[in-house]
Short mmCIF file of N, CA and C in Angstrom, two decimals:
data_model
loop_
_atom_site.label_atom_id
_atom_site.label_comp_id
_atom_site.label_asym_id
_atom_site.label_seq_id
_atom_site.Cartn_x
_atom_site.Cartn_y
_atom_site.Cartn_z
N UNK A 1 20.06 -6.24 -11.11
CA UNK A 1 18.89 -7.04 -10.83
C UNK A 1 17.91 -6.29 -9.93
N UNK A 2 18.42 -5.53 -8.98
CA UNK A 2 17.53 -4.75 -8.12
C UNK A 2 16.71 -3.78 -8.94
N UNK A 3 17.36 -3.06 -9.88
CA UNK A 3 16.63 -2.07 -10.66
C UNK A 3 15.58 -2.75 -11.54
N UNK A 4 15.87 -3.94 -12.05
CA UNK A 4 14.90 -4.66 -12.85
C UNK A 4 13.67 -5.00 -12.00
N UNK A 5 13.90 -5.46 -10.79
CA UNK A 5 12.81 -5.80 -9.88
C UNK A 5 11.95 -4.57 -9.59
N UNK A 6 12.59 -3.46 -9.23
CA UNK A 6 11.85 -2.26 -8.90
C UNK A 6 11.07 -1.75 -10.10
N UNK A 7 11.65 -1.81 -11.30
CA UNK A 7 10.95 -1.35 -12.48
C UNK A 7 9.71 -2.20 -12.73
N UNK A 8 9.83 -3.49 -12.60
CA UNK A 8 8.70 -4.40 -12.80
C UNK A 8 7.59 -4.08 -11.81
N UNK A 9 7.95 -3.88 -10.56
CA UNK A 9 6.95 -3.59 -9.55
C UNK A 9 6.28 -2.26 -9.84
N UNK A 10 7.06 -1.25 -10.20
CA UNK A 10 6.47 0.06 -10.51
C UNK A 10 5.45 -0.08 -11.63
N UNK A 11 5.81 -0.80 -12.69
CA UNK A 11 4.93 -0.95 -13.83
C UNK A 11 3.63 -1.65 -13.43
N UNK A 12 3.73 -2.73 -12.67
CA UNK A 12 2.53 -3.44 -12.24
C UNK A 12 1.67 -2.59 -11.33
N UNK A 13 2.30 -1.89 -10.39
CA UNK A 13 1.52 -1.12 -9.43
C UNK A 13 0.85 0.08 -10.08
N UNK A 14 1.46 0.66 -11.10
CA UNK A 14 0.80 1.75 -11.79
C UNK A 14 -0.52 1.27 -12.38
N UNK A 15 -0.57 0.05 -12.88
CA UNK A 15 -1.82 -0.49 -13.40
C UNK A 15 -2.85 -0.65 -12.28
N UNK A 16 -2.40 -0.97 -11.07
CA UNK A 16 -3.32 -1.17 -9.96
C UNK A 16 -3.92 0.13 -9.46
N UNK A 17 -3.36 1.28 -9.84
CA UNK A 17 -3.96 2.54 -9.39
C UNK A 17 -5.37 2.65 -9.93
N UNK A 18 -5.63 2.06 -11.08
CA UNK A 18 -6.98 2.09 -11.63
C UNK A 18 -7.95 1.34 -10.72
N UNK A 19 -7.46 0.31 -10.06
CA UNK A 19 -8.31 -0.48 -9.18
C UNK A 19 -8.66 0.30 -7.92
N UNK A 20 -7.67 0.92 -7.30
CA UNK A 20 -7.91 1.53 -5.99
C UNK A 20 -8.14 3.03 -6.05
N UNK A 21 -7.62 3.70 -7.06
CA UNK A 21 -7.73 5.16 -7.11
C UNK A 21 -8.71 5.64 -8.17
N UNK A 22 -9.26 4.77 -8.96
CA UNK A 22 -10.08 5.22 -10.07
C UNK A 22 -9.25 5.11 -11.32
N UNK A 23 -8.74 6.21 -11.81
CA UNK A 23 -7.89 6.15 -12.99
C UNK A 23 -6.55 6.81 -12.68
N UNK A 24 -5.55 6.40 -13.40
CA UNK A 24 -4.22 6.96 -13.17
C UNK A 24 -4.17 8.34 -13.80
N UNK A 25 -3.74 9.32 -13.01
CA UNK A 25 -3.60 10.69 -13.51
C UNK A 25 -2.18 11.13 -13.19
N UNK A 26 -1.66 12.00 -14.04
CA UNK A 26 -0.29 12.46 -13.81
C UNK A 26 -0.18 13.28 -12.53
N UNK A 27 -1.29 13.88 -12.07
CA UNK A 27 -1.21 14.66 -10.83
C UNK A 27 -1.51 13.79 -9.61
N UNK A 28 -1.62 12.49 -9.80
CA UNK A 28 -1.89 11.56 -8.70
C UNK A 28 -0.86 10.44 -8.77
N UNK A 29 0.41 10.75 -8.47
CA UNK A 29 1.43 9.71 -8.59
C UNK A 29 1.19 8.58 -7.60
N UNK A 30 1.67 7.45 -7.95
CA UNK A 30 1.55 6.27 -7.11
C UNK A 30 2.93 5.95 -6.60
N UNK A 31 3.14 6.10 -5.30
CA UNK A 31 4.45 5.94 -4.71
C UNK A 31 4.62 4.50 -4.24
N UNK A 32 5.71 3.88 -4.59
CA UNK A 32 5.92 2.48 -4.30
C UNK A 32 6.86 2.32 -3.12
N UNK A 33 6.45 1.48 -2.19
CA UNK A 33 7.28 1.17 -1.03
C UNK A 33 7.60 -0.31 -1.10
N UNK A 34 8.83 -0.67 -1.33
CA UNK A 34 9.20 -2.07 -1.53
C UNK A 34 9.88 -2.62 -0.29
N UNK A 35 9.42 -3.78 0.15
CA UNK A 35 10.05 -4.45 1.30
C UNK A 35 11.44 -4.90 0.86
N UNK A 36 12.45 -4.42 1.53
CA UNK A 36 13.83 -4.65 1.12
C UNK A 36 14.21 -6.11 1.07
N UNK A 37 13.70 -6.91 2.00
CA UNK A 37 14.13 -8.30 2.03
C UNK A 37 13.65 -9.07 0.81
N UNK A 38 12.70 -8.52 0.05
CA UNK A 38 12.21 -9.21 -1.13
C UNK A 38 12.91 -8.78 -2.41
N UNK A 39 13.90 -7.89 -2.31
CA UNK A 39 14.60 -7.46 -3.51
C UNK A 39 15.44 -8.59 -4.10
N UNK A 40 15.86 -9.52 -3.27
CA UNK A 40 16.62 -10.67 -3.77
C UNK A 40 16.12 -11.94 -3.09
N UNK A 41 15.92 -12.95 -3.86
CA UNK A 41 15.68 -14.27 -3.27
C UNK A 41 17.04 -14.92 -3.10
N UNK A 42 17.08 -16.13 -2.59
CA UNK A 42 18.36 -16.82 -2.43
C UNK A 42 19.06 -16.96 -3.78
N UNK A 43 18.26 -17.09 -4.84
CA UNK A 43 18.84 -17.21 -6.17
C UNK A 43 19.03 -15.85 -6.83
N UNK A 44 18.62 -14.76 -6.13
CA UNK A 44 18.77 -13.43 -6.69
C UNK A 44 17.73 -13.12 -7.75
N UNK A 45 16.60 -13.82 -7.73
CA UNK A 45 15.62 -13.67 -8.80
C UNK A 45 14.21 -13.43 -8.25
N UNK A 46 14.06 -12.60 -7.25
CA UNK A 46 12.76 -12.40 -6.62
C UNK A 46 11.72 -11.83 -7.57
N UNK A 47 12.13 -11.07 -8.58
CA UNK A 47 11.17 -10.45 -9.47
C UNK A 47 10.42 -11.46 -10.33
N UNK A 48 10.90 -12.68 -10.42
CA UNK A 48 10.22 -13.69 -11.20
C UNK A 48 9.24 -14.49 -10.34
N UNK A 49 9.31 -14.31 -9.03
CA UNK A 49 8.44 -15.07 -8.14
C UNK A 49 7.10 -14.36 -7.98
N UNK A 50 6.09 -15.13 -7.63
CA UNK A 50 4.79 -14.57 -7.32
C UNK A 50 4.94 -13.63 -6.13
N UNK A 51 4.27 -12.49 -6.21
CA UNK A 51 4.37 -11.52 -5.12
C UNK A 51 3.00 -10.93 -4.85
N UNK A 52 2.64 -10.85 -3.58
CA UNK A 52 1.42 -10.16 -3.18
C UNK A 52 1.75 -8.72 -2.88
N UNK A 53 0.91 -7.81 -3.37
CA UNK A 53 1.14 -6.39 -3.23
C UNK A 53 -0.02 -5.79 -2.44
N UNK A 54 0.28 -5.12 -1.34
CA UNK A 54 -0.73 -4.40 -0.57
C UNK A 54 -0.81 -2.98 -1.11
N UNK A 55 -1.96 -2.60 -1.62
CA UNK A 55 -2.18 -1.28 -2.18
C UNK A 55 -2.97 -0.47 -1.17
N UNK A 56 -2.46 0.71 -0.80
CA UNK A 56 -3.05 1.52 0.26
C UNK A 56 -3.35 2.93 -0.25
N UNK A 57 -4.53 3.42 0.09
CA UNK A 57 -4.93 4.79 -0.24
C UNK A 57 -5.40 5.44 1.06
N UNK A 58 -4.50 6.19 1.70
CA UNK A 58 -4.82 6.84 2.99
C UNK A 58 -5.41 8.22 2.75
N UNK A 59 -6.58 8.43 3.32
CA UNK A 59 -7.17 9.76 3.35
C UNK A 59 -7.03 10.35 4.74
N UNK A 60 -7.61 11.50 4.95
CA UNK A 60 -7.46 12.15 6.25
C UNK A 60 -8.16 11.38 7.35
N UNK A 61 -9.28 10.70 7.04
CA UNK A 61 -9.98 9.92 8.07
C UNK A 61 -10.39 8.53 7.58
N UNK A 62 -9.82 8.10 6.46
CA UNK A 62 -10.15 6.78 5.93
C UNK A 62 -8.92 6.16 5.28
N UNK A 63 -9.03 4.86 5.01
CA UNK A 63 -7.95 4.12 4.38
C UNK A 63 -8.58 3.00 3.56
N UNK A 64 -8.38 3.03 2.25
CA UNK A 64 -8.83 1.96 1.37
C UNK A 64 -7.64 1.05 1.10
N UNK A 65 -7.91 -0.24 0.96
CA UNK A 65 -6.80 -1.17 0.72
C UNK A 65 -7.25 -2.35 -0.11
N UNK A 66 -6.29 -2.94 -0.82
CA UNK A 66 -6.48 -4.20 -1.52
C UNK A 66 -5.18 -4.97 -1.46
N UNK A 67 -5.28 -6.27 -1.36
CA UNK A 67 -4.11 -7.14 -1.48
C UNK A 67 -4.25 -7.84 -2.82
N UNK A 68 -3.25 -7.67 -3.68
CA UNK A 68 -3.33 -8.14 -5.06
C UNK A 68 -2.20 -9.13 -5.32
N UNK A 69 -2.55 -10.23 -5.99
CA UNK A 69 -1.56 -11.21 -6.45
C UNK A 69 -0.97 -10.66 -7.74
N UNK A 70 0.33 -10.38 -7.74
CA UNK A 70 0.94 -9.73 -8.90
C UNK A 70 0.99 -10.61 -10.14
N UNK A 71 0.97 -11.92 -9.97
CA UNK A 71 0.98 -12.80 -11.14
C UNK A 71 -0.37 -12.81 -11.86
N UNK A 72 -1.43 -13.10 -11.11
CA UNK A 72 -2.75 -13.22 -11.71
C UNK A 72 -3.52 -11.91 -11.74
N UNK A 73 -3.04 -10.90 -11.00
CA UNK A 73 -3.72 -9.62 -10.81
C UNK A 73 -5.05 -9.78 -10.10
N UNK A 74 -5.24 -10.90 -9.44
CA UNK A 74 -6.47 -11.14 -8.68
C UNK A 74 -6.43 -10.37 -7.37
N UNK A 75 -7.57 -9.82 -6.99
CA UNK A 75 -7.70 -9.17 -5.69
C UNK A 75 -7.94 -10.27 -4.67
N UNK A 76 -7.01 -10.44 -3.73
CA UNK A 76 -7.12 -11.48 -2.71
C UNK A 76 -8.02 -11.03 -1.57
N UNK A 77 -8.00 -9.74 -1.26
CA UNK A 77 -8.84 -9.17 -0.21
C UNK A 77 -8.90 -7.66 -0.42
N UNK A 78 -9.95 -7.06 0.09
CA UNK A 78 -10.08 -5.61 -0.02
C UNK A 78 -10.88 -5.09 1.16
N UNK A 79 -10.81 -3.81 1.35
CA UNK A 79 -11.58 -3.24 2.45
C UNK A 79 -11.36 -1.76 2.64
N UNK A 80 -11.84 -1.31 3.80
CA UNK A 80 -11.86 0.11 4.11
C UNK A 80 -11.82 0.30 5.62
N UNK A 81 -11.02 1.24 6.05
CA UNK A 81 -11.04 1.71 7.44
C UNK A 81 -11.68 3.10 7.39
N UNK A 82 -12.74 3.29 8.14
CA UNK A 82 -13.45 4.57 8.16
C UNK A 82 -13.39 5.18 9.54
N UNK A 83 -13.59 6.47 9.58
CA UNK A 83 -13.70 7.23 10.84
C UNK A 83 -12.43 7.13 11.67
N UNK A 84 -11.26 7.15 10.99
CA UNK A 84 -9.99 7.16 11.71
C UNK A 84 -9.92 8.48 12.49
N UNK A 85 -9.54 8.37 13.73
CA UNK A 85 -9.47 9.54 14.58
C UNK A 85 -10.75 9.79 15.36
N UNK A 86 -11.79 9.02 15.03
CA UNK A 86 -13.05 9.13 15.76
C UNK A 86 -13.27 7.79 16.45
N UNK A 87 -14.30 7.04 16.01
CA UNK A 87 -14.58 5.76 16.65
C UNK A 87 -14.10 4.56 15.83
N UNK A 88 -14.02 4.65 14.54
CA UNK A 88 -13.42 3.64 13.69
C UNK A 88 -14.30 2.47 13.30
N UNK A 89 -14.18 2.08 12.03
CA UNK A 89 -14.88 0.91 11.50
C UNK A 89 -13.99 0.27 10.44
N UNK A 90 -13.81 -1.05 10.54
CA UNK A 90 -13.02 -1.81 9.58
C UNK A 90 -13.96 -2.66 8.75
N UNK A 91 -13.84 -2.54 7.43
CA UNK A 91 -14.53 -3.44 6.51
C UNK A 91 -13.46 -4.28 5.84
N UNK A 92 -13.65 -5.59 5.86
CA UNK A 92 -12.68 -6.53 5.29
C UNK A 92 -13.44 -7.59 4.51
N UNK A 93 -13.01 -7.84 3.27
CA UNK A 93 -13.65 -8.88 2.47
C UNK A 93 -12.60 -9.68 1.71
N UNK A 94 -12.42 -10.94 2.11
CA UNK A 94 -11.52 -11.80 1.33
C UNK A 94 -12.20 -12.17 0.01
N UNK A 95 -11.44 -12.41 -1.03
CA UNK A 95 -12.01 -12.79 -2.32
C UNK A 95 -12.89 -14.02 -2.16
N UNK A 96 -14.11 -13.93 -2.65
CA UNK A 96 -15.04 -15.04 -2.57
C UNK A 96 -15.63 -15.25 -1.19
N UNK A 97 -15.30 -14.38 -0.26
CA UNK A 97 -15.79 -14.52 1.12
C UNK A 97 -16.79 -13.42 1.47
N UNK A 98 -17.30 -13.54 2.65
CA UNK A 98 -18.27 -12.56 3.13
C UNK A 98 -17.58 -11.30 3.61
N UNK A 99 -18.28 -10.19 3.45
CA UNK A 99 -17.78 -8.92 3.95
C UNK A 99 -17.95 -8.89 5.46
N UNK A 100 -16.88 -8.57 6.18
CA UNK A 100 -16.90 -8.44 7.63
C UNK A 100 -16.76 -6.98 8.00
N UNK A 101 -17.66 -6.48 8.84
CA UNK A 101 -17.60 -5.11 9.32
C UNK A 101 -17.50 -5.15 10.83
N UNK A 102 -16.51 -4.44 11.37
CA UNK A 102 -16.36 -4.41 12.82
C UNK A 102 -16.00 -3.00 13.27
N UNK A 103 -16.56 -2.64 14.41
CA UNK A 103 -16.27 -1.34 15.02
C UNK A 103 -14.97 -1.49 15.81
N UNK A 104 -14.00 -0.64 15.55
CA UNK A 104 -12.69 -0.72 16.22
C UNK A 104 -12.18 0.69 16.45
N UNK A 105 -11.63 0.91 17.62
CA UNK A 105 -11.04 2.22 17.91
C UNK A 105 -9.81 2.42 17.03
N UNK A 106 -9.80 3.49 16.27
CA UNK A 106 -8.69 3.81 15.38
C UNK A 106 -8.29 5.27 15.60
N UNK A 107 -7.58 5.54 16.68
CA UNK A 107 -7.19 6.93 16.92
C UNK A 107 -6.25 7.50 15.85
N UNK A 108 -5.46 6.62 15.21
CA UNK A 108 -4.53 7.07 14.17
C UNK A 108 -4.51 6.07 13.01
N UNK A 109 -3.82 6.46 11.95
CA UNK A 109 -3.67 5.56 10.80
C UNK A 109 -2.83 4.34 11.15
N UNK A 110 -1.97 4.45 12.14
CA UNK A 110 -1.15 3.31 12.54
C UNK A 110 -2.04 2.18 13.04
N UNK A 111 -3.03 2.51 13.87
CA UNK A 111 -3.97 1.47 14.34
C UNK A 111 -4.78 0.91 13.17
N UNK A 112 -5.16 1.77 12.23
CA UNK A 112 -5.92 1.31 11.06
C UNK A 112 -5.10 0.31 10.25
N UNK A 113 -3.84 0.65 9.98
CA UNK A 113 -2.97 -0.28 9.23
C UNK A 113 -2.79 -1.58 10.01
N UNK A 114 -2.65 -1.50 11.32
CA UNK A 114 -2.50 -2.71 12.14
C UNK A 114 -3.75 -3.59 12.02
N UNK A 115 -4.94 -2.99 12.01
CA UNK A 115 -6.17 -3.78 11.85
C UNK A 115 -6.23 -4.42 10.47
N UNK A 116 -5.74 -3.72 9.45
CA UNK A 116 -5.70 -4.31 8.10
C UNK A 116 -4.76 -5.52 8.11
N UNK A 117 -3.58 -5.36 8.68
CA UNK A 117 -2.62 -6.47 8.77
C UNK A 117 -3.23 -7.64 9.54
N UNK A 118 -3.88 -7.33 10.66
CA UNK A 118 -4.52 -8.39 11.46
C UNK A 118 -5.58 -9.13 10.66
N UNK A 119 -6.37 -8.39 9.88
CA UNK A 119 -7.43 -9.03 9.07
C UNK A 119 -6.82 -9.90 7.98
N UNK A 120 -5.79 -9.39 7.31
CA UNK A 120 -5.16 -10.15 6.23
C UNK A 120 -4.49 -11.42 6.72
N UNK A 121 -4.01 -11.42 7.97
CA UNK A 121 -3.29 -12.58 8.51
C UNK A 121 -4.11 -13.39 9.51
N UNK A 122 -5.39 -13.07 9.66
CA UNK A 122 -6.26 -13.78 10.60
C UNK A 122 -6.29 -15.28 10.28
N UNK A 123 -6.21 -16.11 11.30
CA UNK A 123 -6.17 -17.56 11.11
C UNK A 123 -7.43 -18.11 10.43
N UNK A 124 -8.58 -17.48 10.66
CA UNK A 124 -9.84 -17.99 10.09
C UNK A 124 -10.20 -17.35 8.75
N UNK A 125 -10.05 -16.04 8.63
CA UNK A 125 -10.53 -15.35 7.43
C UNK A 125 -9.42 -14.67 6.63
N UNK A 126 -8.19 -14.70 7.12
CA UNK A 126 -7.09 -14.04 6.42
C UNK A 126 -6.73 -14.74 5.13
N UNK A 127 -6.03 -14.03 4.27
CA UNK A 127 -5.64 -14.59 2.97
C UNK A 127 -4.14 -14.85 2.87
N UNK A 128 -3.38 -14.43 3.89
CA UNK A 128 -1.96 -14.76 3.97
C UNK A 128 -1.67 -15.21 5.40
N UNK A 129 -0.65 -16.03 5.54
CA UNK A 129 -0.30 -16.54 6.88
C UNK A 129 0.50 -15.53 7.69
N UNK A 130 1.33 -14.73 7.00
CA UNK A 130 2.16 -13.76 7.70
C UNK A 130 2.51 -12.62 6.74
N UNK A 131 3.12 -11.59 7.30
CA UNK A 131 3.58 -10.46 6.49
C UNK A 131 4.64 -10.86 5.49
N UNK A 132 5.31 -11.99 5.73
CA UNK A 132 6.32 -12.46 4.79
C UNK A 132 5.75 -12.72 3.41
N UNK A 133 4.42 -12.91 3.33
CA UNK A 133 3.78 -13.19 2.05
C UNK A 133 3.37 -11.91 1.31
N UNK A 134 3.67 -10.76 1.88
CA UNK A 134 3.41 -9.49 1.21
C UNK A 134 4.75 -8.94 0.76
N UNK A 135 4.95 -8.84 -0.54
CA UNK A 135 6.24 -8.45 -1.08
C UNK A 135 6.45 -6.97 -1.27
N UNK A 136 5.36 -6.21 -1.37
CA UNK A 136 5.50 -4.77 -1.60
C UNK A 136 4.23 -4.08 -1.12
N UNK A 137 4.38 -2.79 -0.86
CA UNK A 137 3.24 -1.94 -0.51
C UNK A 137 3.26 -0.76 -1.45
N UNK A 138 2.12 -0.49 -2.08
CA UNK A 138 2.00 0.67 -2.95
C UNK A 138 1.11 1.70 -2.28
N UNK A 139 1.52 2.95 -2.29
CA UNK A 139 0.76 4.03 -1.66
C UNK A 139 0.31 5.03 -2.71
N UNK A 140 -0.94 5.40 -2.68
CA UNK A 140 -1.42 6.48 -3.52
C UNK A 140 -1.06 7.78 -2.83
N UNK A 141 -0.45 8.68 -3.58
CA UNK A 141 -0.15 10.01 -3.08
C UNK A 141 -0.83 10.99 -4.03
N UNK A 142 -1.62 11.88 -3.47
CA UNK A 142 -2.46 12.76 -4.29
C UNK A 142 -1.64 13.69 -5.17
N UNK A 143 -0.67 14.39 -4.59
CA UNK A 143 0.01 15.41 -5.38
C UNK A 143 1.50 15.35 -5.18
N UNK A 144 2.22 15.18 -6.27
CA UNK A 144 3.67 15.18 -6.24
C UNK A 144 4.27 16.42 -6.86
N UNK A 145 3.40 17.41 -7.14
CA UNK A 145 3.89 18.64 -7.76
C UNK A 145 4.59 18.33 -9.06
N UNK A 146 5.68 19.02 -9.31
CA UNK A 146 6.47 18.76 -10.52
C UNK A 146 7.54 17.70 -10.27
N UNK A 147 7.62 17.23 -9.02
CA UNK A 147 8.67 16.28 -8.65
C UNK A 147 8.36 14.85 -9.09
N UNK A 148 7.06 14.47 -9.08
CA UNK A 148 6.70 13.10 -9.37
C UNK A 148 5.59 13.06 -10.42
N UNK A 149 5.90 12.51 -11.57
CA UNK A 149 4.90 12.31 -12.61
C UNK A 149 4.67 10.83 -12.85
N UNK A 150 5.43 9.99 -12.12
CA UNK A 150 5.26 8.55 -12.23
C UNK A 150 5.63 7.94 -10.89
N UNK A 151 5.46 6.67 -10.76
CA UNK A 151 5.75 5.97 -9.51
C UNK A 151 7.23 6.00 -9.20
N UNK A 152 7.52 6.04 -7.90
CA UNK A 152 8.91 6.00 -7.43
C UNK A 152 8.96 5.12 -6.19
N UNK A 153 10.15 4.66 -5.88
CA UNK A 153 10.37 3.90 -4.66
C UNK A 153 10.51 4.90 -3.52
N UNK A 154 9.83 4.64 -2.40
CA UNK A 154 9.88 5.54 -1.26
C UNK A 154 11.26 5.50 -0.60
N UNK A 155 11.82 6.66 -0.43
CA UNK A 155 13.08 6.86 0.28
C UNK A 155 12.86 8.05 1.21
N UNK A 156 13.78 8.31 2.12
CA UNK A 156 13.64 9.52 2.95
C UNK A 156 13.53 10.80 2.09
N UNK A 157 14.26 10.84 0.98
CA UNK A 157 14.20 12.01 0.09
C UNK A 157 12.84 12.13 -0.57
N UNK A 158 12.24 11.01 -0.95
CA UNK A 158 10.90 11.03 -1.56
C UNK A 158 9.88 11.52 -0.55
N UNK A 159 9.96 11.03 0.69
CA UNK A 159 9.03 11.50 1.72
C UNK A 159 9.17 13.00 1.95
N UNK A 160 10.40 13.50 1.96
CA UNK A 160 10.62 14.94 2.14
C UNK A 160 10.01 15.73 0.97
N UNK A 161 10.16 15.20 -0.24
CA UNK A 161 9.61 15.87 -1.41
C UNK A 161 8.08 15.87 -1.39
N UNK A 162 7.48 14.79 -0.91
CA UNK A 162 6.02 14.74 -0.77
C UNK A 162 5.57 15.79 0.24
N UNK A 163 6.28 15.87 1.35
CA UNK A 163 5.94 16.86 2.38
C UNK A 163 6.04 18.28 1.84
N UNK A 164 7.00 18.54 0.95
CA UNK A 164 7.13 19.85 0.34
C UNK A 164 5.92 20.22 -0.51
N UNK A 165 5.16 19.21 -0.94
CA UNK A 165 3.96 19.44 -1.77
C UNK A 165 2.69 19.51 -0.93
N UNK A 166 2.80 19.49 0.39
CA UNK A 166 1.62 19.51 1.25
C UNK A 166 0.71 20.70 0.98
N UNK A 167 1.28 21.85 0.61
CA UNK A 167 0.45 23.02 0.33
C UNK A 167 -0.44 22.80 -0.90
N UNK A 168 -0.03 21.92 -1.80
CA UNK A 168 -0.81 21.64 -3.00
C UNK A 168 -2.00 20.72 -2.72
N UNK A 169 -1.89 19.91 -1.68
CA UNK A 169 -2.97 18.98 -1.31
C UNK A 169 -2.98 18.83 0.21
N UNK A 170 -3.35 19.90 0.93
CA UNK A 170 -3.21 19.89 2.40
C UNK A 170 -4.09 18.89 3.13
N UNK A 171 -5.17 18.45 2.53
CA UNK A 171 -6.02 17.45 3.17
C UNK A 171 -5.58 16.03 2.85
N UNK A 172 -4.72 15.86 1.85
CA UNK A 172 -4.40 14.52 1.38
C UNK A 172 -2.94 14.12 1.60
N UNK A 173 -2.00 14.95 1.14
CA UNK A 173 -0.59 14.55 1.24
C UNK A 173 -0.15 14.22 2.66
N UNK A 174 -0.51 15.03 3.67
CA UNK A 174 -0.09 14.65 5.03
C UNK A 174 -0.62 13.26 5.43
N UNK A 175 -1.87 12.96 5.08
CA UNK A 175 -2.43 11.64 5.38
C UNK A 175 -1.72 10.55 4.61
N UNK A 176 -1.36 10.84 3.36
CA UNK A 176 -0.62 9.86 2.56
C UNK A 176 0.72 9.54 3.21
N UNK A 177 1.41 10.55 3.70
CA UNK A 177 2.69 10.35 4.40
C UNK A 177 2.51 9.57 5.69
N UNK A 178 1.44 9.86 6.42
CA UNK A 178 1.16 9.12 7.65
C UNK A 178 0.99 7.63 7.33
N UNK A 179 0.28 7.32 6.25
CA UNK A 179 0.10 5.92 5.84
C UNK A 179 1.40 5.25 5.48
N UNK A 180 2.26 5.96 4.77
CA UNK A 180 3.57 5.41 4.42
C UNK A 180 4.36 5.10 5.68
N UNK A 181 4.40 6.07 6.60
CA UNK A 181 5.18 5.88 7.82
C UNK A 181 4.58 4.81 8.73
N UNK A 182 3.26 4.68 8.73
CA UNK A 182 2.62 3.61 9.52
C UNK A 182 3.02 2.25 8.98
N UNK A 183 3.03 2.09 7.67
CA UNK A 183 3.45 0.81 7.08
C UNK A 183 4.92 0.53 7.38
N UNK A 184 5.74 1.56 7.32
CA UNK A 184 7.16 1.36 7.63
C UNK A 184 7.34 0.90 9.07
N UNK A 185 6.57 1.48 9.99
CA UNK A 185 6.75 1.12 11.41
C UNK A 185 6.16 -0.24 11.74
N UNK A 186 5.09 -0.64 11.06
CA UNK A 186 4.42 -1.90 11.37
C UNK A 186 4.95 -3.09 10.59
N UNK A 187 5.76 -2.82 9.57
CA UNK A 187 6.34 -3.89 8.76
C UNK A 187 7.85 -3.78 8.89
N UNK A 188 8.39 -4.24 10.03
CA UNK A 188 9.83 -4.10 10.28
C UNK A 188 10.68 -4.74 9.20
N UNK A 189 11.83 -4.15 9.00
CA UNK A 189 12.74 -4.68 7.98
C UNK A 189 12.44 -4.17 6.60
N UNK A 190 11.52 -3.20 6.53
CA UNK A 190 11.18 -2.67 5.20
C UNK A 190 11.80 -1.32 5.01
#
């Protein structure tokens, strides 16, 4: 059942790369990070339940994101963190809502991810009540070399393999890894 769930998520998230990355290319694998607690529901059937997926594209000084409802494929919210490492700006727009732009200090990608989480869960403008409503996180990784031609679930071995490809995309892969690790640290239990 776990493998069925992961396969379903990989398939859905590969389609979402078109939304956040432009078009899916074999040299731009989409690495999937699945929150472990959502692999099984009490009935052992989490893959049949509605799941919100946070899609993240970390660059060296920016971070694009969308929260997508996996059932309807609707974008629940989207935005951008710019000028990471400088002065920082967060753009957040809930579906059907107004675009909010705020200046925020973002010395690292970890602060940027935290601002995204805060925006998504904000009592007034957020689209989810808590992180429990986000079932998976998908990360765009620019270059997987010959190791990755399709989406994979992030493991310590996958992160090491991405790092081995840093020479192929030195401006992108390190930032992609930073985004993965920031999500892991800010979303405990994943």
